[in-house]
C-alpha atoms as one frame of an Amber mdcrd trajectory, in Angstrom:
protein
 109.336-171.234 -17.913 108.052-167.873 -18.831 104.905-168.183 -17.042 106.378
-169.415 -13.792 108.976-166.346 -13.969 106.168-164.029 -14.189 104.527-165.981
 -11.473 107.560-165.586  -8.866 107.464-161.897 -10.180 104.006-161.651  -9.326
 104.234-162.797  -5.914 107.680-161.034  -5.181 105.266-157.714  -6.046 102.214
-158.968  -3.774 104.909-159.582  -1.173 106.548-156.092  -1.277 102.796-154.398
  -1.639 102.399-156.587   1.584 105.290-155.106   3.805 104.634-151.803   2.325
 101.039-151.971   3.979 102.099-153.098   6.997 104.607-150.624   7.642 103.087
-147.854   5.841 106.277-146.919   3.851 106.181-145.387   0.428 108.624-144.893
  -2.581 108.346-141.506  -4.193 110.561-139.191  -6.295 111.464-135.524  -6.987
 112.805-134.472 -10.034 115.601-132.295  -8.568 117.903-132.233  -5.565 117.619
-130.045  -2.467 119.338-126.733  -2.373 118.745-125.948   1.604 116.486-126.517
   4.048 116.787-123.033   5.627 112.780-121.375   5.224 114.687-118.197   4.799
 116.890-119.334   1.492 115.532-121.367  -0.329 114.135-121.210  -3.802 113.291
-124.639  -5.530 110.351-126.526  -5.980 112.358-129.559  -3.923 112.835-127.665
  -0.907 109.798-126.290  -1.065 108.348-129.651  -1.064 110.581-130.931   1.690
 110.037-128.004   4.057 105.870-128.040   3.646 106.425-132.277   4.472 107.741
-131.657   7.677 106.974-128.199   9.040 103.938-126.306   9.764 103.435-122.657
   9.614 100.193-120.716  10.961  98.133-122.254   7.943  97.780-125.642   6.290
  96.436-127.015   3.179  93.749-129.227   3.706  92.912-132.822   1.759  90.813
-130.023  -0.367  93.814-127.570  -0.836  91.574-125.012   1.652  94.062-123.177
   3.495  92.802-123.829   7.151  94.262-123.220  10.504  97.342-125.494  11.679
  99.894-124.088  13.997  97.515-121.391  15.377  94.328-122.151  16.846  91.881
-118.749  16.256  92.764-115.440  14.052  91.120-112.194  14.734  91.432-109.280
  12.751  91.039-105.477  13.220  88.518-103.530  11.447  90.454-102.061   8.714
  91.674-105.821   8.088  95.181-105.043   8.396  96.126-106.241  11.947  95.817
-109.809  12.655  96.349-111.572  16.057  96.517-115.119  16.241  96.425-117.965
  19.368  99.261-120.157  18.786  98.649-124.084  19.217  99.641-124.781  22.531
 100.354-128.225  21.975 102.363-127.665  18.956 106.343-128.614  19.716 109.423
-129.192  17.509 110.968-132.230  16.698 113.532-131.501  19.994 111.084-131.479
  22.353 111.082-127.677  22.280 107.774-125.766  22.520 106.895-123.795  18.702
 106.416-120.297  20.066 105.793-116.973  18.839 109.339-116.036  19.376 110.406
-118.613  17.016 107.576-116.891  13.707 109.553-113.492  14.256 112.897-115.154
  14.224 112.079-116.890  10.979 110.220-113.741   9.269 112.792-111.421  10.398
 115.633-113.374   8.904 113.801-113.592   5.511 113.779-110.242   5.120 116.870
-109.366   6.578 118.824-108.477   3.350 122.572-109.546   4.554 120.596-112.974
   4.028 119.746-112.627   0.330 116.904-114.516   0.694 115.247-115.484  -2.809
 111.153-115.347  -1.120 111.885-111.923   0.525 109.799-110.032  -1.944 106.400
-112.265  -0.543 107.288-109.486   2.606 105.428-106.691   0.880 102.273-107.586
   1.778 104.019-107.503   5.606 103.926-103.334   7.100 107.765-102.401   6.601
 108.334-105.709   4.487 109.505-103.634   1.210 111.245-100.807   3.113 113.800
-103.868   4.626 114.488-106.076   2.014 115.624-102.494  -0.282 117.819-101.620
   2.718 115.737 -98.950   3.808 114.235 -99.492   7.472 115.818-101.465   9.628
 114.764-105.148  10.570 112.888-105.543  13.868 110.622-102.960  12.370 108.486
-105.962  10.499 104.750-105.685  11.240 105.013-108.508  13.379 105.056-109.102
  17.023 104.884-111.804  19.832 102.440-110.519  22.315 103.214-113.485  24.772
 104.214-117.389  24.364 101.533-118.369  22.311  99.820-114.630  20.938 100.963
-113.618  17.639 100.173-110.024  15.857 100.759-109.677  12.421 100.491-106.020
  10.617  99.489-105.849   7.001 100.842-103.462   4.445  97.173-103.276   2.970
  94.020-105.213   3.348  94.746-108.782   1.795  91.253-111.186   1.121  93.680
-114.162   0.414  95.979-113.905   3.667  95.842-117.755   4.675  96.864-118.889
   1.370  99.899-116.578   1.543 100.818-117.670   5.042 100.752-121.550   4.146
 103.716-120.781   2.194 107.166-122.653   3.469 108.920-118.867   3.401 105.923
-118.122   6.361 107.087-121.173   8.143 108.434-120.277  12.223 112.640-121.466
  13.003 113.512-122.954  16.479 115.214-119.573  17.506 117.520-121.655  19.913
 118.628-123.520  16.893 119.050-120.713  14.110 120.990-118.926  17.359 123.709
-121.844  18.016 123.943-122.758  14.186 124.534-119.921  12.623 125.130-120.143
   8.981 125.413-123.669   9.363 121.175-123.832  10.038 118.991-125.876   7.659
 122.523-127.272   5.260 121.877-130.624   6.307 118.537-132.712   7.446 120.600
-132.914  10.993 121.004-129.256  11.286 117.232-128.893  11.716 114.402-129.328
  13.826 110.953-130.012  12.726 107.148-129.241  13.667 105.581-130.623  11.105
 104.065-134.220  10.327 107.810-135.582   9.269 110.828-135.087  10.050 113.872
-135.640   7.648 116.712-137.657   7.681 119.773-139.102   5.757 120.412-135.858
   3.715 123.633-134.200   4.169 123.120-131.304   2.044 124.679-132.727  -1.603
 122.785-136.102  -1.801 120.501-137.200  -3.479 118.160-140.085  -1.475 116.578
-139.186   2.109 114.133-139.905   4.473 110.753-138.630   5.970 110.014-140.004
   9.045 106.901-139.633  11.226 107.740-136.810  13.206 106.599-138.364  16.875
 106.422-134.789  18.143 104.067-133.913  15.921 100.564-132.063  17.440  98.898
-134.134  14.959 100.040-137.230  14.750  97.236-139.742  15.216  96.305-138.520
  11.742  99.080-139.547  10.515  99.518-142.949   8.837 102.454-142.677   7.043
 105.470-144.273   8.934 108.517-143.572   6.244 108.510-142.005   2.930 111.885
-143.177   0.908 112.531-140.113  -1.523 115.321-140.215  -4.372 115.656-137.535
  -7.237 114.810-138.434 -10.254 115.906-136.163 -13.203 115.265-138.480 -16.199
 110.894-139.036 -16.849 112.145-142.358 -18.684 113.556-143.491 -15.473 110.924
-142.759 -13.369 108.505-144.101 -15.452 110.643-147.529 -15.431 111.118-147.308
 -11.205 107.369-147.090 -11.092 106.815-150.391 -13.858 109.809-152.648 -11.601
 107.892-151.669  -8.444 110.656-149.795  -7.102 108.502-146.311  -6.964 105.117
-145.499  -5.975 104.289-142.356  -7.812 106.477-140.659 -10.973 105.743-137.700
 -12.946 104.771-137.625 -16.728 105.908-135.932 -18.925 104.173-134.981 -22.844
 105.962-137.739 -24.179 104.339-140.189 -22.115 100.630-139.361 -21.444  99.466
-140.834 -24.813 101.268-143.543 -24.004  99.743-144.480 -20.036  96.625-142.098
 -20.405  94.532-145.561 -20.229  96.812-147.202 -17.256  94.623-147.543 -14.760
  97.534-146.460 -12.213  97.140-143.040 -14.199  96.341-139.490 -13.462  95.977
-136.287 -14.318  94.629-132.613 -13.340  94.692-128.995 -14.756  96.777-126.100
 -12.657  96.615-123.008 -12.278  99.851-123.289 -14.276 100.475-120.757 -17.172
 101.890-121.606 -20.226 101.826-118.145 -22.109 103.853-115.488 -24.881 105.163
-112.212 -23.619 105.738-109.461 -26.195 109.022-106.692 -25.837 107.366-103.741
 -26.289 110.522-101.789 -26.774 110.932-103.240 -30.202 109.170-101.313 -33.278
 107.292-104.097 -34.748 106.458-106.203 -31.253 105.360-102.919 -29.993 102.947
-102.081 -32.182  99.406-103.292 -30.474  98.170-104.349 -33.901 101.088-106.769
 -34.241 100.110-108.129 -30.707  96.894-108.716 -31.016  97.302-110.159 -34.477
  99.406-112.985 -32.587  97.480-113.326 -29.803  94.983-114.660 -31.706  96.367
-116.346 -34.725  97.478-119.271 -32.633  95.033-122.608 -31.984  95.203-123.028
 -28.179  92.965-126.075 -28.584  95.132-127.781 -30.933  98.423-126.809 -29.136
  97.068-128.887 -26.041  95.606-131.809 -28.167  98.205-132.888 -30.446 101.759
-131.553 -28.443 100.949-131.431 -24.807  98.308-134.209 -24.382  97.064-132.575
 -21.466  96.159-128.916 -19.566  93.735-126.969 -21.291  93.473-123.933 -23.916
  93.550-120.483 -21.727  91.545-117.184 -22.962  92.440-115.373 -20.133  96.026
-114.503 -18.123  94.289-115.551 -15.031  93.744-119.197 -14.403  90.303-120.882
 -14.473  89.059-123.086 -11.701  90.911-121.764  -9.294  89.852-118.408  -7.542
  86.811-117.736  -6.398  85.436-114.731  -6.138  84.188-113.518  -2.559  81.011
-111.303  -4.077  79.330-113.766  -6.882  80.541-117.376  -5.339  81.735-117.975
  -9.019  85.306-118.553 -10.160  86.970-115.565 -11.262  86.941-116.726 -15.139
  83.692-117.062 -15.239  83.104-113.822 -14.475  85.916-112.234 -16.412  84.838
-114.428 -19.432  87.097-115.245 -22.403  89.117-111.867 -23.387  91.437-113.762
 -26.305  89.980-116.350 -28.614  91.314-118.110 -31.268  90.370-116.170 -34.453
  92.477-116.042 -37.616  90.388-113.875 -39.317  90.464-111.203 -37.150  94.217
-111.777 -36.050  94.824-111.069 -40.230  92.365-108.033 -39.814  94.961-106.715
 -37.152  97.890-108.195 -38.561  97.204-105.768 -41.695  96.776-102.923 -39.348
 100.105-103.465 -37.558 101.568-103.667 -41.136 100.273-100.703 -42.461 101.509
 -98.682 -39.250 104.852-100.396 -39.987 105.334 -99.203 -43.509 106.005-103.746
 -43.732 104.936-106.141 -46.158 107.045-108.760 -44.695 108.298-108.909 -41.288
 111.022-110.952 -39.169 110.785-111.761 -35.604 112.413-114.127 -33.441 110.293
-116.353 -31.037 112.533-117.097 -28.107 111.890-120.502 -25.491 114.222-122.285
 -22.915 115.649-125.383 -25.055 113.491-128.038 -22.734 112.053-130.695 -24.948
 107.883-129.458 -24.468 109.047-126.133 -25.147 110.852-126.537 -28.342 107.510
-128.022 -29.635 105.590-125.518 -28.173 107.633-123.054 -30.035 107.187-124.461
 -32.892 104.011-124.976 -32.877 103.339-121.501 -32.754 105.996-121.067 -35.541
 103.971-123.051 -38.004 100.187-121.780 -36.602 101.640-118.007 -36.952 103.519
-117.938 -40.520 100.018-119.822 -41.584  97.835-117.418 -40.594 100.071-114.548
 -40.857 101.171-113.430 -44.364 104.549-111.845 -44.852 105.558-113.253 -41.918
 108.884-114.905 -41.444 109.320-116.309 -37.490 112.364-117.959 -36.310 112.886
-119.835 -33.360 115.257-119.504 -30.832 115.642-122.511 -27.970 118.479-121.718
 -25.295 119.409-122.704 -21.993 116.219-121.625 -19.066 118.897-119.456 -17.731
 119.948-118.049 -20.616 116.359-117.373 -21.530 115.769-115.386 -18.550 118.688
-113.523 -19.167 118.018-112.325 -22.583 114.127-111.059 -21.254 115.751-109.299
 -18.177 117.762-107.758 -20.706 115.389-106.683 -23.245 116.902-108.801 -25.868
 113.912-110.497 -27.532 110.795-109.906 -29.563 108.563-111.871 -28.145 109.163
-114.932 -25.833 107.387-118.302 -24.617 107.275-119.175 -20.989 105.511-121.294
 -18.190 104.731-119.537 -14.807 103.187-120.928 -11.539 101.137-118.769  -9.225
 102.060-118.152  -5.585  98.471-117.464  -4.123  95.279-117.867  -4.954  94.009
-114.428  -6.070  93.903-112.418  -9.911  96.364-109.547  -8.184  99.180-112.365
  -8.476  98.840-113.475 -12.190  98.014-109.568 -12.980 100.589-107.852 -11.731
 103.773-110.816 -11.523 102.565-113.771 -13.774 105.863-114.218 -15.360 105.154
-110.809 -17.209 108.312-109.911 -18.139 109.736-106.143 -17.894 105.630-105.419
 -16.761 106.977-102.886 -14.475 109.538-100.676 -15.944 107.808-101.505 -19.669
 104.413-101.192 -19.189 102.941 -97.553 -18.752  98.883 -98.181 -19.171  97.701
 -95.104 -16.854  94.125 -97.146 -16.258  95.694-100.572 -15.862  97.986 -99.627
 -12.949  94.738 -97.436 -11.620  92.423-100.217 -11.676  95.572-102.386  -9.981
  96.062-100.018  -7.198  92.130 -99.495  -6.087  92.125-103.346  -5.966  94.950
-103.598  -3.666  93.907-100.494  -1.388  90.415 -98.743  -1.648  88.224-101.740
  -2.791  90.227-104.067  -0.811  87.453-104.532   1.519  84.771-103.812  -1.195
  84.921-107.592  -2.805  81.917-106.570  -5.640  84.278-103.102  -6.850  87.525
-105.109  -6.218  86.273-107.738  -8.384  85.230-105.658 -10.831  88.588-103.483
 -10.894  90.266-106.436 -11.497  88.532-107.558 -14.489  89.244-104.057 -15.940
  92.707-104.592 -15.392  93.046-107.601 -17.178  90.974-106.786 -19.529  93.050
-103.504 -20.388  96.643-105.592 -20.431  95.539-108.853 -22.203  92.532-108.174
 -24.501  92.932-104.195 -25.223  97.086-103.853 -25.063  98.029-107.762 -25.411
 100.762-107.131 -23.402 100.648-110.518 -23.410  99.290-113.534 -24.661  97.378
-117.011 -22.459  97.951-120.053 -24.696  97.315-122.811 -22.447  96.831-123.884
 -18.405  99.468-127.070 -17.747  98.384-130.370 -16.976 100.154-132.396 -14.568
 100.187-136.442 -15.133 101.130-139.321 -12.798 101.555-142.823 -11.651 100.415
-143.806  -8.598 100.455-146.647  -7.253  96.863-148.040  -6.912  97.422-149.035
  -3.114  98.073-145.912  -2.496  95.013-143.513  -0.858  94.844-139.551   0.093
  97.580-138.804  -1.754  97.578-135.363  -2.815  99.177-132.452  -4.988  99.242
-128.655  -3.982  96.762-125.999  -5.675  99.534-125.511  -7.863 100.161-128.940
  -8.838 104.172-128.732  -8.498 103.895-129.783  -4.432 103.248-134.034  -3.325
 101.688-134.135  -0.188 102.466-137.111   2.314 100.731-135.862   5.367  96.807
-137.452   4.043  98.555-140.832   2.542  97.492-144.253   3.875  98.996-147.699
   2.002  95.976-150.166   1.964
């Protein structure tokens, strides 16, 4: 009786895997509802992934996350590399009918940075001439470096020189708006999948702006869309791993996320998988405090910790990090190599020299023992993490005593806005594919107002501005900025780059994540 159940089972499966094929429909999940669909509010990872399914800005990623050319045919630039003009794609048209024009990029990009709409991606303006002075209140909007210069000619001024422009522009805040649209809806634009339009290779449907299932359809408009094989995509949030995992065993899902818990457990499935991002999982230090700001203390931490272990035996996937900027994942115009490679490994794991400076920072301190507080959001992976370090640090550490403090994400961001921590564990995702972003953001907290390193903010500003042009002195200015804030202040300390582990359904083929690993792509996906 068994058998023949698991027989009817079987075909039931081979049945479903059989429609699925010939309709080219897919089950997939999100972890998280939608807050808007409006390019110019939101501020999740769902909408983000929504919005880059079914629109199209001036760039795309490829099926090799290369930003190339999408909804403009040819970019030139000026010789000072600040003034780009781009040919729009003729053929390019929304969802309506309606032809994407120029018009429709300044609509969008003025809105973002129009502060009466409080948008959350308005600082990724700066890089734009004026960007900064409008969002702060302080120059008024239609003064944004960009222009339309007809229909289908875009110009786009630049702040400074920027070597990694297309992967900035792919971004779903860069994205053009149906002006007619955002005109006659008013606030009401982008709240629900029917108060949109679409240019990109979906469109969306069924999602009224609170629930949580919907619908990518292929978008027939679309400029595209022969390279499309993808008919539907059926999306539901999932919040729970557990249940995702168990949607993806009954057949009811096609791809689910993994969490720590389970990658031991499916790491030999062969529907498994799993890649490093450019994800940083990292401690920064309050350098207001007496004992966290003492550089000895810092540096003693930084390396008292056993970043190989850390990703072996709690996280069961990523990899150890010796630098604040990622590996595999920039490379650098002048050598060809990836930035780490040429940066090298600034902070190793080394207990004997972490007591050397440990000692040091004591001495300074007038301590024999000391107490600090280790603060992380109260998420299951970071509670280990945090004590992790609690057990690696107090080992290697003596006179140490480290509590740890697990609160609410929001909380947690509170308290380091707010100066009230010693030191504090966090994970932080890049926006663009270049060491300026994890050097001078990179979840640093308080690096701004805090941190006062004359040569560090030097070597930062000749990067952005006089070597921006100058990849070999660039390159090299950057590597003395890191070096100064990670291995000579340890303003901060790389544990570990995230992994990110799946299911997938084995029928499924050119499925894809962003760079970043956070984003599914749809647009590459075939069902065989």
């Amino acid at each position: 009786m068994v058998i023949e159940m698991g027989l009817v089972l079987a075909a039931c499966s081979s049945n479903s895997e059989l429609s699925q094929a010939k309709t080219q429909t897919m089950n997939t999940y999100v972890s998280n509802e939608i807050s808007t669909l409006d390019s110019s509010k939101y501020g999740d990872t769902t909408s983000s992934e929504v919005l880059q399914n079914s629109m199209e800005g001036l760039y795309r990623f490829d099926k090799n996350n290369k930003a190339i050319l999408a909804g403009a045919t040819s970019v030139k630039h000026s010789k000072d590399q600040r003034v780009y003009t781009f040919d729009l794609r003729k053929n390019a048209k929304w969802s309506n009918g309606d032809t994407v024009t120029a018009t429709d990029y300044v609509t969008a990009w003025r809105r973002t940075v129009d502060p009466k709409n409080s948008s959350l991606d308005s600082d990724s303006y700066a890089i734009i001439k004026n960007g900064t002075k409008i969002t702060q209140g302080k120059a008024p909007v239609n003064s944004l470096g960009i222009k339309a210069l007809g229909k289908y000619k875009l110009q786009i001024t630049l702040a400074y020189p920027i070597p990694y422009l297309p992967e900035i522009l792919e971004g779903a805040q860069f994205y053009p708006q149906n002006t007619k649209l955002v005109k006659k809806l008013g606030p009401k634009y982008g709240t629900s999948s029917k108060n949109l339009v679409y240019n990109g290779p979906f469109t969306v449907t069924g999602w009224t702006g609170s629930n949580l299932k919907w619908v990518y359809k292929k978008n027939p408009n679309y400029w595209n869309k022969k390279d499309i094989a993808l008919n539907k995509v059926n999306v539901q949030v999932v919040q729970t791993p557990s249940t995702g995992v168990n949607l993806f065993r009954s057949g009811q899902l096609d791809y689910a996320g993994l969490t720590s818990d389970f990658v031991k457990q499916y790491e030999k499935n062969p529907n498994f998988h799993t890649r490093i991002t450019p994800t940083n999982g990292y401690l920064s230090f309050n350098i207001k405090k007496k004992v966290t700001g003492n550089v000895h203390i810092r540096r003693a931490i930084s390396q008292a910790i056993d970043k190989q272990q850390l990703v072996k035996t709690i996280l069961h996937q990523g990899k150890a990090a010796n630098g604040i900027v990622a590996s595999d994942f920039i490379t650098d115009q002048s050598t060809g190599k990836d930035y780490r490679q040429d940066a090298g490994d600034l902070v190793t794991y080394n207990p004997k020299n972490a007591r050397k400076e440990w000692n040091l920072g004591k001495k300074e301190l007038g301590k024999e023992k000391i107490n600090l507080e280790l603060l992380t959001s109260d998420v299951d992976d970071s509670k280990r993490v945090g004590e992790f370090i609690q057990s690696n640090l107090m080992k290697n550490l003596p006179g140490l005593n480290l509590t740890v403090k697990s609160i609410p994400l929001k909380s947690r961001l509170a308290n380091t806005t707010n100066h009230n921590y010693d030191f504090v564990f966090g994970t932080w995702q890049p926006s663009y594919e270049d060491p300026l972003d994890f050097l001078t953001v990179g979840g640093l907290f308080n690096l701004q107002p805090d941190y006062h390193n004359d040569n560090f903010w030097h070597q930062i500003d000749m990067a952005k501005t006089t070597y921006a042009t100058n990849p070999k002195k660039r390159l090299q200015a950057l590597i003395n900025a890191e070096n100064q804030l990670i291995k000579k202040d340890a303003f901060a300390a790389p544990l570990y780059q995230a992994g990110v582990s799946y299911l997938l359904n084995k029928k499924v083929t050119g499925f894809q994540l962003s760079p970043y690993g956070n984003v599914a792509y749809y647009w590459n996906v075939k069902i065989k």
